[in-house]
CSV table of C-alpha atoms in Angstrom, one decimal:
chain,number,residue,atom,x,y,z
H,154,MET,CA,38.2,26.9,3.7
H,155,ALA,CA,37.1,28.7,6.8
H,156,PRO,CA,39.6,28.6,9.8
H,157,GLN,CA,37.1,26.9,12.1
H,158,ALA,CA,36.6,24.0,9.8
H,159,ARG,CA,40.4,23.1,9.9
H,160,ALA,CA,40.7,24.1,13.5
H,161,GLU,CA,38.9,20.9,14.6
H,162,LEU,CA,41.9,18.9,13.4
H,163,VAL,CA,44.4,20.7,15.6
H,164,ARG,CA,45.4,18.4,18.5
H,165,GLY,CA,48.9,19.4,19.3
H,166,ALA,CA,51.5,22.1,19.2
H,167,VAL,CA,53.0,21.2,15.8
H,168,GLN,CA,49.5,21.0,14.2
H,169,LEU,CA,48.6,24.3,15.7
H,170,TYR,CA,51.8,25.9,14.4
H,171,ARG,CA,51.1,24.6,10.9
H,172,TYR,CA,47.5,25.7,11.1
H,173,LEU,CA,48.4,29.2,12.1
H,174,LEU,CA,51.0,29.5,9.4
H,175,ARG,CA,48.5,28.3,6.8
H,176,CYS,CA,46.1,31.0,8.0
H,177,CYS,CA,48.8,33.5,7.6
H,178,ARG,CA,49.1,32.6,3.9
H,179,ARG,CA,45.5,33.9,3.5
H,180,LEU,CA,46.4,37.4,4.7
H,181,PRO,CA,47.5,40.1,2.3
H,182,PRO,CA,51.2,39.7,1.4
H,183,GLY,CA,53.6,42.2,2.9
H,184,PRO,CA,53.9,43.8,6.3
H,185,VAL,CA,50.7,42.3,7.7
H,186,GLN,CA,51.6,38.8,6.8
H,187,GLN,CA,55.2,39.2,8.1
H,188,HIS,CA,53.9,40.6,11.4
H,189,TYR,CA,51.6,37.7,12.1
H,190,ARG,CA,54.2,35.1,11.0
H,191,HIS,CA,56.7,36.7,13.4
H,192,ALA,CA,54.1,36.8,16.2
H,193,ILE,CA,53.4,33.1,15.7
H,194,ARG,CA,57.0,32.1,15.9
H,195,GLN,CA,57.6,34.2,19.0
H,196,SER,CA,54.6,32.7,20.7
H,197,PHE,CA,55.9,29.2,20.1
H,198,LYS,CA,59.3,30.1,21.4
H,199,VAL,CA,57.8,31.6,24.6
H,200,HIS,CA,55.6,28.6,25.2
H,201,ALA,CA,58.1,25.9,24.1
H,202,ASP,CA,58.7,24.7,27.7
H,203,GLU,CA,55.0,24.4,28.7
H,204,ASP,CA,54.3,20.9,29.9
H,205,ASP,CA,50.9,21.1,31.6
H,206,PRO,CA,48.4,19.4,29.2
H,207,GLU,CA,45.5,21.5,30.4
H,208,ARG,CA,47.5,24.7,29.9
H,209,ILE,CA,48.5,23.6,26.4
H,210,GLN,CA,44.9,23.0,25.5
H,211,GLN,CA,44.0,26.5,26.7
H,212,ILE,CA,46.8,28.0,24.6
H,213,ILE,CA,45.6,26.1,21.5
H,214,LYS,CA,42.0,27.1,22.1
H,215,ARG,CA,43.0,30.8,22.5
H,216,ALA,CA,45.3,30.7,19.5
H,217,ILE,CA,42.5,29.4,17.3
H,218,GLU,CA,40.1,32.0,18.5
H,219,ASP,CA,42.6,34.7,17.9
H,220,ALA,CA,43.3,33.4,14.4
H,221,ASP,CA,39.6,33.3,13.6
H,222,TRP,CA,39.3,36.9,14.8
H,223,VAL,CA,42.2,38.1,12.6
H,224,MET,CA,40.9,36.2,9.6
H,225,ASN,CA,37.4,37.7,10.0
H,226,LYS,CA,38.8,41.2,10.5
């Protein structure tokens, strides 16, 4: 399934995290997959204290766009 089709279901941080990790599974196994899994975890740690709903929606939108770019690359 294309990333954008599932992206419409993402409404919160936990759903985004699960969506991004599922996208990662579609990448070639090995260093590339490990790199993106690590980057996803680090991003969530950095933004864990974000409490502005508008900013959270911006982060979600940007993360989905970035995931689509990586998956189409």
